[in-house]
Backbone as JSON Lines, residues from 0, in Angstrom:
{"i":0,"aa":"M","n":[-7.65,41.52,-15.82],"ca":[-8.51,41.67,-14.66],"c":[-9.55,40.54,-14.6]}
{"i":1,"aa":"F","n":[-10.12,40.23,-15.78],"ca":[-11.13,39.17,-15.83],"c":[-10.53,37.84,-15.4]}
{"i":2,"aa":"K","n":[-9.26,37.58,-15.82],"ca":[-8.61,36.32,-15.45],"c":[-8.44,36.21,-13.94]}
{"i":3,"aa":"K","n":[-8.15,37.32,-13.27],"ca":[-8.0,37.3,-11.8],"c":[-9.33,36.96,-11.14]}
{"i":4,"aa":"F","n":[-10.41,37.59,-11.61],"ca":[-11.73,37.29,-11.04],"c":[-12.14,35.85,-11.32]}
{"i":5,"aa":"L","n":[-11.83,35.38,-12.52],"ca":[-12.14,34.0,-12.87],"c":[-11.37,33.04,-11.97]}
{"i":6,"aa":"F","n":[-10.08,33.3,-11.78],"ca":[-9.25,32.46,-10.9],"c":[-9.79,32.47,-9.48]}
{"i":7,"aa":"L","n":[-10.11,33.66,-8.94],"ca":[-10.65,33.75,-7.57],"c":[-11.99,33.03,-7.46]}
{"i":8,"aa":"G","n":[-12.83,33.15,-8.49],"ca":[-14.11,32.47,-8.47],"c":[-13.97,30.96,-8.47]}
{"i":9,"aa":"V","n":[-13.07,30.45,-9.31],"ca":[-12.82,29.0,-9.35],"c":[-12.23,28.52,-8.03]}
{"i":10,"aa":"A","n":[-11.3,29.28,-7.47],"ca":[-10.7,28.91,-6.18],"c":[-11.76,28.88,-5.08]}
{"i":11,"aa":"F","n":[-12.67,29.86,-5.08],"ca":[-13.73,29.9,-4.07],"c":[-14.66,28.7,-4.22]}
{"i":12,"aa":"L","n":[-15.05,28.39,-5.45],"ca":[-15.94,27.24,-5.68],"c":[-15.26,25.92,-5.31]}
{"i":13,"aa":"A","n":[-13.98,25.79,-5.64],"ca":[-13.25,24.56,-5.3],"c":[-13.15,24.39,-3.79]}
{"i":14,"aa":"T","n":[-12.88,25.49,-3.08],"ca":[-12.79,25.43,-1.62],"c":[-14.13,25.09,-1.01]}
{"i":15,"aa":"T","n":[-15.19,25.69,-1.51],"ca":[-16.55,25.4,-1.01],"c":[-16.92,23.94,-1.27]}
{"i":16,"aa":"A","n":[-16.62,23.46,-2.47],"ca":[-16.93,22.06,-2.79],"c":[-16.13,21.11,-1.92]}
{"i":17,"aa":"A","n":[-14.85,21.44,-1.71],"ca":[-14.01,20.56,-0.89],"c":[-14.52,20.51,0.55]}
{"i":18,"aa":"S","n":[-14.92,21.65,1.1],"ca":[-15.41,21.65,2.48],"c":[-16.76,20.95,2.58]}
{"i":19,"aa":"T","n":[-17.57,20.99,1.52],"ca":[-18.86,20.3,1.52],"c":[-18.66,18.79,1.41]}
{"i":20,"aa":"L","n":[-17.71,18.36,0.57],"ca":[-17.47,16.94,0.36],"c":[-16.65,16.31,1.46]}
{"i":21,"aa":"A","n":[-15.86,17.11,2.18],"ca":[-14.92,16.57,3.16],"c":[-15.65,15.82,4.27]}
{"i":22,"aa":"A","n":[-14.91,14.93,4.9],"ca":[-15.43,14.21,6.06],"c":[-15.85,15.23,7.1]}
{"i":23,"aa":"D","n":[-16.97,14.98,7.79],"ca":[-17.48,15.98,8.73],"c":[-17.0,15.77,10.16]}
{"i":24,"aa":"S","n":[-16.15,14.8,10.39],"ca":[-15.58,14.58,11.72],"c":[-14.2,13.96,11.56]}
{"i":25,"aa":"S","n":[-13.4,14.07,12.61],"ca":[-12.08,13.43,12.58],"c":[-12.24,11.93,12.76]}
{"i":26,"aa":"K","n":[-11.28,11.18,12.21],"ca":[-11.38,9.72,12.25],"c":[-10.02,9.09,12.52]}
{"i":27,"aa":"I","n":[-10.04,7.95,13.16],"ca":[-8.89,7.06,13.27],"c":[-9.3,5.76,12.57]}
{"i":28,"aa":"R","n":[-8.44,5.29,11.68],"ca":[-8.78,4.09,10.9],"c":[-7.66,3.06,10.99]}
{"i":29,"aa":"L","n":[-8.03,1.8,11.09],"ca":[-7.09,0.69,11.12],"c":[-7.53,-0.33,10.08]}
{"i":30,"aa":"L","n":[-6.62,-0.66,9.15],"ca":[-6.89,-1.66,8.13],"c":[-5.8,-2.72,8.14]}
{"i":31,"aa":"V","n":[-6.18,-3.95,7.84],"ca":[-5.22,-5.06,7.72],"c":[-5.43,-5.72,6.36]}
{"i":32,"aa":"P","n":[-4.34,-6.14,5.71],"ca":[-4.49,-6.81,4.41],"c":[-5.05,-8.22,4.59]}
{"i":33,"aa":"V","n":[-6.01,-8.58,3.75],"ca":[-6.63,-9.9,3.84],"c":[-6.35,-10.76,2.61]}
{"i":34,"aa":"Q","n":[-5.9,-10.13,1.53],"ca":[-5.61,-10.88,0.31],"c":[-4.59,-10.11,-0.51]}
{"i":35,"aa":"G","n":[-3.69,-10.83,-1.16],"ca":[-2.68,-10.19,-1.99],"c":[-2.48,-10.9,-3.3]}
{"i":36,"aa":"T","n":[-2.07,-10.13,-4.31],"ca":[-1.75,-10.66,-5.62],"c":[-0.42,-10.06,-6.05]}
{"i":37,"aa":"A","n":[0.54,-10.89,-6.42],"ca":[1.83,-10.4,-6.91],"c":[1.66,-9.96,-8.36]}
{"i":38,"aa":"T","n":[2.08,-8.75,-8.65],"ca":[1.97,-8.23,-10.02],"c":[3.35,-7.93,-10.62]}
{"i":39,"aa":"G","n":[4.41,-8.24,-9.89],"ca":[5.76,-7.94,-10.38],"c":[6.5,-9.15,-10.87]}
{"i":40,"aa":"D","n":[7.82,-9.02,-10.9],"ca":[8.69,-10.1,-11.37],"c":[8.77,-11.23,-10.34]}
{"i":41,"aa":"V","n":[9.18,-12.4,-10.81],"ca":[9.49,-13.5,-9.9],"c":[10.97,-13.44,-9.55]}
{"i":42,"aa":"F","n":[11.31,-13.81,-8.32],"ca":[12.71,-13.82,-7.9],"c":[13.48,-14.95,-8.57]}
{"i":43,"aa":"T","n":[12.75,-15.98,-9.01],"ca":[13.39,-17.13,-9.66],"c":[13.35,-16.98,-11.18]}
{"i":44,"aa":"G","n":[13.24,-15.75,-11.67],"ca":[13.13,-15.5,-13.11],"c":[14.38,-15.83,-13.89]}
{"i":45,"aa":"N","n":[15.53,-15.81,-13.23],"ca":[16.78,-16.11,-13.93],"c":[17.1,-17.61,-13.94]}
{"i":46,"aa":"S","n":[16.26,-18.41,-13.27],"ca":[16.48,-19.86,-13.24],"c":[16.07,-20.47,-14.58]}
{"i":47,"aa":"S","n":[16.47,-21.69,-14.79],"ca":[16.07,-22.38,-16.0],"c":[15.42,-23.71,-15.62]}
{"i":48,"aa":"P","n":[14.13,-23.88,-15.81],"ca":[13.2,-22.89,-16.35],"c":[12.85,-21.84,-15.3]}
{"i":49,"aa":"P","n":[12.37,-20.66,-15.71],"ca":[12.01,-19.63,-14.73],"c":[10.84,-20.08,-13.86]}
{"i":50,"aa":"G","n":[10.83,-19.58,-12.63],"ca":[9.76,-19.94,-11.71],"c":[8.49,-19.14,-11.95]}
{"i":51,"aa":"T","n":[7.44,-19.55,-11.26],"ca":[6.16,-18.84,-11.31],"c":[5.69,-18.57,-9.89]}
{"i":52,"aa":"T","n":[5.0,-17.46,-9.71],"ca":[4.46,-17.12,-8.4],"c":[3.21,-17.93,-8.14]}
{"i":53,"aa":"E","n":[3.21,-18.67,-7.05],"ca":[2.04,-19.45,-6.67],"c":[1.08,-18.61,-5.84]}
{"i":54,"aa":"K","n":[1.63,-17.86,-4.87],"ca":[0.77,-17.0,-4.04],"c":[1.65,-16.01,-3.28]}
{"i":55,"aa":"I","n":[1.01,-14.94,-2.82],"ca":[1.67,-13.98,-1.94],"c":[0.75,-13.78,-0.74]}
{"i":56,"aa":"T","n":[1.33,-13.87,0.44],"ca":[0.55,-13.76,1.67],"c":[0.97,-12.5,2.41]}
{"i":57,"aa":"P","n":[0.08,-11.48,2.49],"ca":[0.42,-10.25,3.19],"c":[-0.04,-10.29,4.64]}
{"i":58,"aa":"S","n":[0.63,-9.52,5.48],"ca":[0.18,-9.31,6.86],"c":[0.63,-7.91,7.26]}
{"i":59,"aa":"G","n":[0.18,-7.45,8.43],"ca":[0.56,-6.12,8.89],"c":[-0.65,-5.24,9.11]}
{"i":60,"aa":"Y","n":[-0.46,-3.92,8.98],"ca":[-1.53,-2.98,9.29],"c":[-1.27,-1.63,8.62]}
{"i":61,"aa":"S","n":[-2.34,-0.85,8.51],"ca":[-2.29,0.57,8.14],"c":[-3.1,1.34,9.17]}
{"i":62,"aa":"V","n":[-2.53,2.41,9.69],"ca":[-3.23,3.29,10.63],"c":[-3.3,4.67,9.99]}
{"i":63,"aa":"H","n":[-4.5,5.25,9.92],"ca":[-4.69,6.56,9.32],"c":[-5.41,7.48,10.3]}
{"i":64,"aa":"F","n":[-4.93,8.71,10.39],"ca":[-5.68,9.76,11.08],"c":[-6.24,10.69,10.0]}
{"i":65,"aa":"V","n":[-7.54,10.97,10.08],"ca":[-8.2,11.86,9.13],"c":[-8.77,13.04,9.89]}
{"i":66,"aa":"A","n":[-8.37,14.25,9.53],"ca":[-8.91,15.47,10.16],"c":[-10.3,15.75,9.61]}
{"i":67,"aa":"S","n":[-11.08,16.58,10.31],"ca":[-12.45,16.87,9.89],"c":[-12.48,17.58,8.54]}
{"i":68,"aa":"A","n":[-11.38,18.2,8.12],"ca":[-11.31,18.84,6.8],"c":[-11.13,17.82,5.68]}
{"i":69,"aa":"G","n":[-10.89,16.55,6.04],"ca":[-10.77,15.49,5.04],"c":[-9.35,15.03,4.78]}
{"i":70,"aa":"W","n":[-8.35,15.86,5.08],"ca":[-6.96,15.48,4.83],"c":[-6.49,14.53,5.92]}
{"i":71,"aa":"G","n":[-5.63,13.59,5.53],"ca":[-5.17,12.61,6.51],"c":[-3.73,12.19,6.28]}
{"i":72,"aa":"I","n":[-3.19,11.57,7.3],"ca":[-1.84,11.02,7.25],"c":[-1.87,9.64,7.87]}
{"i":73,"aa":"G","n":[-1.05,8.75,7.34],"ca":[-1.08,7.37,7.85],"c":[0.28,6.71,7.78]}
{"i":74,"aa":"Y","n":[0.36,5.59,8.46],"ca":[1.58,4.78,8.49],"c":[1.18,3.34,8.19]}
{"i":75,"aa":"T","n":[1.89,2.72,7.26],"ca":[1.61,1.34,6.86],"c":[2.85,0.5,7.06]}
{"i":76,"aa":"A","n":[2.69,-0.64,7.73],"ca":[3.78,-1.6,7.93],"c":[3.26,-2.96,7.46]}
{"i":77,"aa":"H","n":[3.79,-3.45,6.36],"ca":[3.36,-4.73,5.79],"c":[4.51,-5.71,5.71]}
{"i":78,"aa":"S","n":[4.18,-6.99,5.86],"ca":[5.12,-8.09,5.63],"c":[4.54,-8.97,4.53]}
{"i":79,"aa":"Y","n":[5.42,-9.58,3.75],"ca":[4.97,-10.4,2.63],"c":[5.72,-11.72,2.63]}
{"i":80,"aa":"E","n":[5.0,-12.76,2.23],"ca":[5.6,-14.07,1.98],"c":[5.18,-14.48,0.57]}
{"i":81,"aa":"Q","n":[6.15,-14.53,-0.33],"ca":[5.86,-14.88,-1.73],"c":[6.39,-16.28,-2.01]}
{"i":82,"aa":"E","n":[5.47,-17.15,-2.42],"ca":[5.84,-18.53,-2.74],"c":[5.94,-18.71,-4.25]}
{"i":83,"aa":"E","n":[7.08,-19.25,-4.68],"ca":[7.31,-19.48,-6.1],"c":[7.67,-20.94,-6.34]}
{"i":84,"aa":"K","n":[7.19,-21.46,-7.47],"ca":[7.53,-22.82,-7.91],"c":[8.55,-22.71,-9.04]}
{"i":85,"aa":"Q","n":[9.65,-23.42,-8.88],"ca":[10.68,-23.43,-9.91],"c":[11.08,-24.88,-10.13]}
{"i":86,"aa":"D","n":[10.66,-25.42,-11.26],"ca":[10.87,-26.83,-11.56],"c":[10.2,-27.67,-10.46]}
{"i":87,"aa":"T","n":[10.94,-28.45,-9.7],"ca":[10.34,-29.25,-8.61],"c":[10.56,-28.58,-7.25]}
{"i":88,"aa":"N","n":[11.1,-27.38,-7.24],"ca":[11.42,-26.69,-5.98],"c":[10.34,-25.69,-5.6]}
{"i":89,"aa":"T","n":[10.15,-25.56,-4.3],"ca":[9.29,-24.51,-3.76],"c":[10.18,-23.51,-3.04]}
{"i":90,"aa":"E","n":[10.14,-22.25,-3.5],"ca":[10.98,-21.21,-2.91],"c":[10.09,-20.15,-2.29]}
{"i":91,"aa":"I","n":[10.47,-19.72,-1.1],"ca":[9.7,-18.71,-0.37],"c":[10.6,-17.53,-0.06]}
{"i":92,"aa":"F","n":[10.08,-16.33,-0.34],"ca":[10.8,-15.08,-0.09],"c":[9.95,-14.24,0.86]}
{"i":93,"aa":"E","n":[10.58,-13.71,1.9],"ca":[9.87,-12.91,2.91],"c":[10.57,-11.57,3.08]}
{"i":94,"aa":"W","n":[9.77,-10.49,3.19],"ca":[10.33,-9.16,3.42],"c":[9.29,-8.25,4.07]}
{"i":95,"aa":"D","n":[9.76,-7.13,4.62],"ca":[8.92,-6.14,5.3],"c":[9.07,-4.79,4.6]}
{"i":96,"aa":"T","n":[8.0,-3.99,4.62],"ca":[8.05,-2.63,4.1],"c":[7.29,-1.69,5.03]}
{"i":97,"aa":"T","n":[7.63,-0.42,4.97],"ca":[6.86,0.62,5.65],"c":[6.6,1.75,4.67]}
{"i":98,"aa":"Y","n":[5.44,2.41,4.84],"ca":[5.02,3.5,3.97],"c":[4.48,4.66,4.8]}
{"i":99,"aa":"L","n":[4.67,5.87,4.3],"ca":[3.98,7.06,4.81],"c":[2.88,7.36,3.82]}
{"i":100,"aa":"D","n":[1.63,7.4,4.29],"ca":[0.47,7.61,3.43],"c":[-0.13,9.0,3.65]}
{"i":101,"aa":"L","n":[-0.49,9.67,2.56],"ca":[-1.22,10.94,2.59],"c":[-2.56,10.69,1.92]}
{"i":102,"aa":"S","n":[-3.65,11.19,2.54],"ca":[-4.97,10.83,2.03],"c":[-5.94,12.01,2.06]}
{"i":103,"aa":"Y","n":[-7.05,11.82,1.35],"ca":[-8.18,12.74,1.41],"c":[-9.44,11.9,1.52]}
{"i":104,"aa":"T","n":[-10.29,12.22,2.49],"ca":[-11.52,11.48,2.75],"c":[-12.72,12.38,2.54]}
{"i":105,"aa":"F","n":[-13.75,11.87,1.9],"ca":[-14.96,12.64,1.65],"c":[-16.18,11.79,2.02]}
{"i":106,"aa":"G","n":[-17.28,12.49,2.33],"ca":[-18.52,11.81,2.7],"c":[-18.73,11.81,4.19]}
{"i":107,"aa":"S","n":[-19.92,11.42,4.62],"ca":[-20.22,11.37,6.06],"c":[-20.68,9.97,6.46]}
{"i":108,"aa":"E","n":[-21.86,9.53,6.01],"ca":[-22.31,8.18,6.37],"c":[-21.58,7.14,5.52]}
{"i":109,"aa":"I","n":[-21.56,7.36,4.21],"ca":[-20.77,6.53,3.31],"c":[-19.56,7.36,2.92]}
{"i":110,"aa":"T","n":[-18.36,6.84,3.17],"ca":[-17.15,7.63,2.94],"c":[-16.26,6.97,1.89]}
{"i":111,"aa":"G","n":[-15.49,7.81,1.25],"ca":[-14.46,7.37,0.33],"c":[-13.15,8.01,0.73]}
{"i":112,"aa":"Q","n":[-12.06,7.29,0.58],"ca":[-10.74,7.82,0.93],"c":[-9.78,7.43,-0.19]}
{"i":113,"aa":"I","n":[-9.11,8.43,-0.76],"ca":[-8.07,8.17,-1.75],"c":[-6.74,8.49,-1.09]}
{"i":114,"aa":"F","n":[-5.69,7.75,-1.46],"ca":[-4.41,7.99,-0.79],"c":[-3.23,7.7,-1.71]}
{"i":115,"aa":"Y","n":[-2.12,8.3,-1.33],"ca":[-0.82,8.06,-1.98],"c":[0.16,7.68,-0.88]}
{"i":116,"aa":"G","n":[0.95,6.64,-1.09],"ca":[1.94,6.22,-0.1],"c":[3.35,6.28,-0.67]}
{"i":117,"aa":"H","n":[4.27,6.72,0.17],"ca":[5.7,6.76,-0.19],"c":[6.43,5.74,0.67]}
{"i":118,"aa":"Q","n":[7.17,4.82,0.02],"ca":[7.87,3.78,0.77],"c":[9.02,4.38,1.57]}
{"i":119,"aa":"L","n":[9.02,4.1,2.87],"ca":[10.07,4.59,3.76],"c":[11.22,3.6,3.86]}
{"i":120,"aa":"S","n":[10.9,2.31,3.93],"ca":[11.96,1.31,4.09],"c":[11.5,-0.03,3.55]}
{"i":121,"aa":"Q","n":[12.49,-0.88,3.28],"ca":[12.24,-2.27,2.93],"c":[13.39,-3.1,3.47]}
{"i":122,"aa":"S","n":[13.05,-4.25,4.01],"ca":[14.07,-5.12,4.59],"c":[14.76,-5.94,3.49]}
{"i":123,"aa":"D","n":[15.84,-6.63,3.88],"ca":[16.44,-7.64,3.01],"c":[15.43,-8.79,2.86]}
{"i":124,"aa":"L","n":[15.67,-9.68,1.91],"ca":[14.77,-10.79,1.65],"c":[15.28,-12.06,2.31]}
{"i":125,"aa":"E","n":[14.44,-12.66,3.14],"ca":[14.74,-13.98,3.7],"c":[14.29,-15.02,2.67]}
{"i":126,"aa":"H","n":[15.12,-16.03,2.45],"ca":[14.89,-16.98,1.37],"c":[14.93,-18.41,1.9]}
{"i":127,"aa":"K","n":[13.9,-19.19,1.56],"ca":[13.87,-20.62,1.89],"c":[13.65,-21.41,0.61]}
{"i":128,"aa":"K","n":[14.35,-22.52,0.51],"ca":[14.17,-23.42,-0.64],"c":[13.81,-24.78,-0.11]}
{"i":129,"aa":"N","n":[12.61,-25.25,-0.46],"ca":[12.09,-26.53,0.03],"c":[12.15,-26.6,1.56]}
{"i":130,"aa":"G","n":[11.84,-25.48,2.2],"ca":[11.79,-25.43,3.66],"c":[13.12,-25.2,4.34]}
{"i":131,"aa":"I","n":[14.22,-25.12,3.58],"ca":[15.55,-24.95,4.17],"c":[16.01,-23.51,3.94]}
{"i":132,"aa":"A","n":[16.42,-22.85,5.01],"ca":[16.85,-21.45,4.92],"c":[18.08,-21.32,4.03]}
{"i":133,"aa":"Q","n":[18.04,-20.34,3.14],"ca":[19.16,-20.03,2.25],"c":[19.81,-18.72,2.71]}
{"i":134,"aa":"N","n":[20.81,-18.27,2.0],"ca":[21.43,-16.98,2.32],"c":[20.42,-15.85,2.15]}
{"i":135,"aa":"T","n":[20.46,-14.89,3.08],"ca":[19.61,-13.71,2.97],"c":[20.0,-12.92,1.73]}
{"i":136,"aa":"I","n":[19.01,-12.46,0.98],"ca":[19.27,-11.64,-0.2],"c":[19.36,-10.2,0.25]}
{"i":137,"aa":"K","n":[20.58,-9.67,0.29],"ca":[20.82,-8.32,0.79],"c":[20.4,-7.3,-0.26]}
{"i":138,"aa":"K","n":[19.86,-6.18,0.22],"ca":[19.46,-5.15,-0.73],"c":[20.55,-4.09,-0.87]}
{"i":139,"aa":"D","n":[20.7,-3.62,-2.1],"ca":[21.55,-2.48,-2.38],"c":[20.71,-1.21,-2.31]}
{"i":140,"aa":"S","n":[19.49,-1.28,-2.87],"ca":[18.56,-0.15,-2.81],"c":[17.15,-0.68,-2.97]}
{"i":141,"aa":"A","n":[16.2,0.11,-2.49],"ca":[14.79,-0.23,-2.63],"c":[13.98,1.06,-2.64]}
{"i":142,"aa":"S","n":[12.96,1.1,-3.44],"ca":[12.09,2.28,-3.48],"c":[10.7,1.83,-3.9]}
{"i":143,"aa":"G","n":[9.71,2.67,-3.61],"ca":[8.36,2.29,-4.0],"c":[7.34,3.34,-3.66]}
{"i":144,"aa":"S","n":[6.15,3.15,-4.18],"ca":[5.03,4.03,-3.9],"c":[3.75,3.2,-3.92]}
{"i":145,"aa":"A","n":[2.68,3.8,-3.43],"ca":[1.4,3.1,-3.38],"c":[0.28,4.09,-3.68]}
{"i":146,"aa":"I","n":[-0.77,3.59,-4.28],"ca":[-2.01,4.36,-4.44],"c":[-3.15,3.44,-4.08]}
{"i":147,"aa":"G","n":[-4.28,4.03,-3.7],"ca":[-5.41,3.18,-3.38],"c":[-6.63,3.95,-2.98]}
{"i":148,"aa":"I","n":[-7.66,3.2,-2.67],"ca":[-8.93,3.77,-2.25],"c":[-9.52,2.9,-1.16]}
{"i":149,"aa":"N","n":[-10.1,3.55,-0.16],"ca":[-10.82,2.87,0.92],"c":[-12.25,3.37,0.94]}
{"i":150,"aa":"G","n":[-13.17,2.47,1.14],"ca":[-14.57,2.85,1.3],"c":[-15.04,2.47,2.68]}
{"i":151,"aa":"G","n":[-15.94,3.27,3.23],"ca":[-16.41,2.99,4.58],"c":[-17.89,3.28,4.75]}
{"i":152,"aa":"Y","n":[-18.47,2.64,5.75],"ca":[-19.85,2.93,6.15],"c":[-19.85,3.24,7.63]}
{"i":153,"aa":"D","n":[-20.35,4.42,7.99],"ca":[-20.32,4.91,9.36],"c":[-21.61,4.55,10.09]}
{"i":154,"aa":"F","n":[-21.48,3.77,11.18],"ca":[-22.6,3.41,12.03],"c":[-22.56,4.31,13.27]}
{"i":155,"aa":"S","n":[-22.84,5.59,13.11],"ca":[-22.88,6.55,14.22],"c":[-21.59,6.55,15.03]}
{"i":156,"aa":"G","n":[-20.48,6.77,14.37],"ca":[-19.19,6.87,15.05],"c":[-18.3,5.66,14.92]}
{"i":157,"aa":"F","n":[-18.84,4.54,14.46],"ca":[-18.06,3.32,14.23],"c":[-18.14,2.97,12.75]}
{"i":158,"aa":"E","n":[-17.0,2.78,12.09],"ca":[-16.97,2.52,10.66],"c":[-16.5,1.1,10.34]}
{"i":159,"aa":"L","n":[-17.06,0.55,9.3],"ca":[-16.51,-0.66,8.68],"c":[-15.88,-0.24,7.36]}
{"i":160,"aa":"L","n":[-14.68,-0.75,7.09],"ca":[-13.9,-0.29,5.95],"c":[-13.48,-1.44,5.04]}
{"i":161,"aa":"L","n":[-13.39,-1.15,3.76],"ca":[-12.88,-2.08,2.78],"c":[-11.99,-1.28,1.84]}
{"i":162,"aa":"G","n":[-10.8,-1.79,1.54],"ca":[-9.86,-1.02,0.74],"c":[-9.15,-1.82,-0.32]}
{"i":163,"aa":"Y","n":[-8.62,-1.11,-1.3],"ca":[-7.81,-1.68,-2.37],"c":[-6.54,-0.85,-2.48]}
{"i":164,"aa":"R","n":[-5.39,-1.5,-2.47],"ca":[-4.09,-0.82,-2.47],"c":[-3.18,-1.45,-3.52]}
{"i":165,"aa":"M","n":[-2.53,-0.62,-4.32],"ca":[-1.54,-1.08,-5.29],"c":[-0.18,-0.52,-4.89]}
{"i":166,"aa":"E","n":[0.76,-1.4,-4.66],"ca":[2.12,-0.99,-4.29],"c":[3.06,-1.33,-5.44]}
{"i":167,"aa":"S","n":[3.8,-0.34,-5.9],"ca":[4.76,-0.52,-6.98],"c":[6.15,-0.3,-6.39]}
{"i":168,"aa":"A","n":[6.97,-1.35,-6.35],"ca":[8.26,-1.27,-5.67],"c":[9.37,-1.87,-6.52]}
{"i":169,"aa":"K","n":[10.56,-1.33,-6.33],"ca":[11.77,-1.82,-6.99],"c":[12.77,-2.26,-5.93]}
{"i":170,"aa":"F","n":[13.43,-3.38,-6.2],"ca":[14.43,-3.93,-5.28],"c":[15.68,-4.24,-6.08]}
{"i":171,"aa":"K","n":[16.81,-3.72,-5.62],"ca":[18.08,-4.02,-6.28],"c":[18.94,-4.8,-5.32]}
{"i":172,"aa":"Q","n":[19.33,-5.99,-5.74],"ca":[20.14,-6.88,-4.9],"c":[21.57,-6.35,-4.81]}
{"i":173,"aa":"E","n":[22.16,-6.56,-3.64],"ca":[23.56,-6.15,-3.42],"c":[24.44,-6.83,-4.48]}
{"i":174,"aa":"G","n":[25.2,-6.02,-5.21],"ca":[26.05,-6.57,-6.27],"c":[25.31,-6.82,-7.57]}
{"i":175,"aa":"G","n":[23.99,-6.56,-7.59],"ca":[23.21,-6.77,-8.8],"c":[23.35,-5.62,-9.77]}
{"i":176,"aa":"T","n":[22.91,-5.86,-11.0],"ca":[23.02,-4.83,-12.03],"c":[21.68,-4.23,-12.43]}
{"i":177,"aa":"S","n":[20.59,-4.87,-12.05],"ca":[19.28,-4.35,-12.44],"c":[18.28,-4.48,-11.3]}
{"i":178,"aa":"D","n":[17.21,-3.7,-11.41],"ca":[16.14,-3.73,-10.4],"c":[15.19,-4.89,-10.66]}
{"i":179,"aa":"T","n":[14.63,-5.41,-9.57],"ca":[13.55,-6.39,-9.65],"c":[12.26,-5.69,-9.25]}
{"i":180,"aa":"N","n":[11.24,-5.82,-10.08],"ca":[9.93,-5.22,-9.79],"c":[9.17,-6.17,-8.86]}
{"i":181,"aa":"I","n":[8.93,-5.74,-7.61],"ca":[8.21,-6.61,-6.67],"c":[6.88,-5.95,-6.26]}
{"i":182,"aa":"S","n":[6.1,-5.58,-7.26],"ca":[4.82,-4.91,-7.03],"c":[3.75,-5.92,-6.65]}
{"i":183,"aa":"R","n":[2.69,-5.39,-6.02],"ca":[1.58,-6.25,-5.58],"c":[0.32,-5.41,-5.42]}
{"i":184,"aa":"S","n":[-0.82,-6.11,-5.42],"ca":[-2.13,-5.52,-5.16],"c":[-2.7,-6.16,-3.91]}
{"i":185,"aa":"L","n":[-3.34,-5.34,-3.07],"ca":[-3.84,-5.84,-1.79],"c":[-5.29,-5.43,-1.58]}
{"i":186,"aa":"I","n":[-6.06,-6.32,-1.0],"ca":[-7.39,-6.0,-0.51],"c":[-7.32,-5.99,1.01]}
{"i":187,"aa":"S","n":[-7.85,-4.93,1.61],"ca":[-7.78,-4.78,3.08],"c":[-9.17,-4.59,3.66]}
{"i":188,"aa":"A","n":[-9.29,-4.92,4.93],"ca":[-10.52,-4.69,5.68],"c":[-10.16,-4.04,7.0]}
{"i":189,"aa":"G","n":[-11.08,-3.29,7.56],"ca":[-10.74,-2.64,8.82],"c":[-11.91,-1.95,9.47]}
{"i":190,"aa":"V","n":[-11.57,-1.19,10.51],"ca":[-12.57,-0.45,11.29],"c":[-12.05,0.97,11.49]}
{"i":191,"aa":"G","n":[-12.98,1.86,11.76],"ca":[-12.63,3.24,12.04],"c":[-13.52,3.8,13.13]}
{"i":192,"aa":"F","n":[-13.05,4.85,13.76],"ca":[-13.8,5.52,14.83],"c":[-13.8,7.01,14.57]}
{"i":193,"aa":"S","n":[-14.98,7.63,14.64],"ca":[-15.13,9.07,14.44],"c":[-15.22,9.75,15.78]}
{"i":194,"aa":"F","n":[-14.68,10.97,15.85],"ca":[-14.78,11.74,17.1],"c":[-14.81,13.21,16.81]}
């Protein structure tokens, strides 16, 4: 009997705390990636000598709807251009991904948002070597997830946002025997509107 009361008491306190911490109004948020860092494998890793990642350039957007209870859902569509140096060659790989994001937002004037993203799709990889288009790298399978945090400051209904996102993804080439880890970290900036 005591365990039931203890469980009900903890559940009540957790619900009260969640409603107190939750965002106090609904929000629409838009973020765009402004900087990226490749944290996974290089596509030229099997070359001799293996290549190195020079830079990764992200583009795209994330749109999130946040209910006044703090729970939210979002859609992210990102494109990437990864430049690698292999010996005297410059190789560029381009691909697109989409994610479904689930989030929780807390705070009112200063807000925090934590989220988890599930990768919905990933395109084949477009490949250029020294500026000349090569054969498209077809995918056999691709999967991934994302976690991150966004912070915001609310100016009476208008928010400025800054976020950090880590995407962990696997890509298996058509006819390949192993997965390639194509993970990355992103810094995003954006705006939000409360209503």
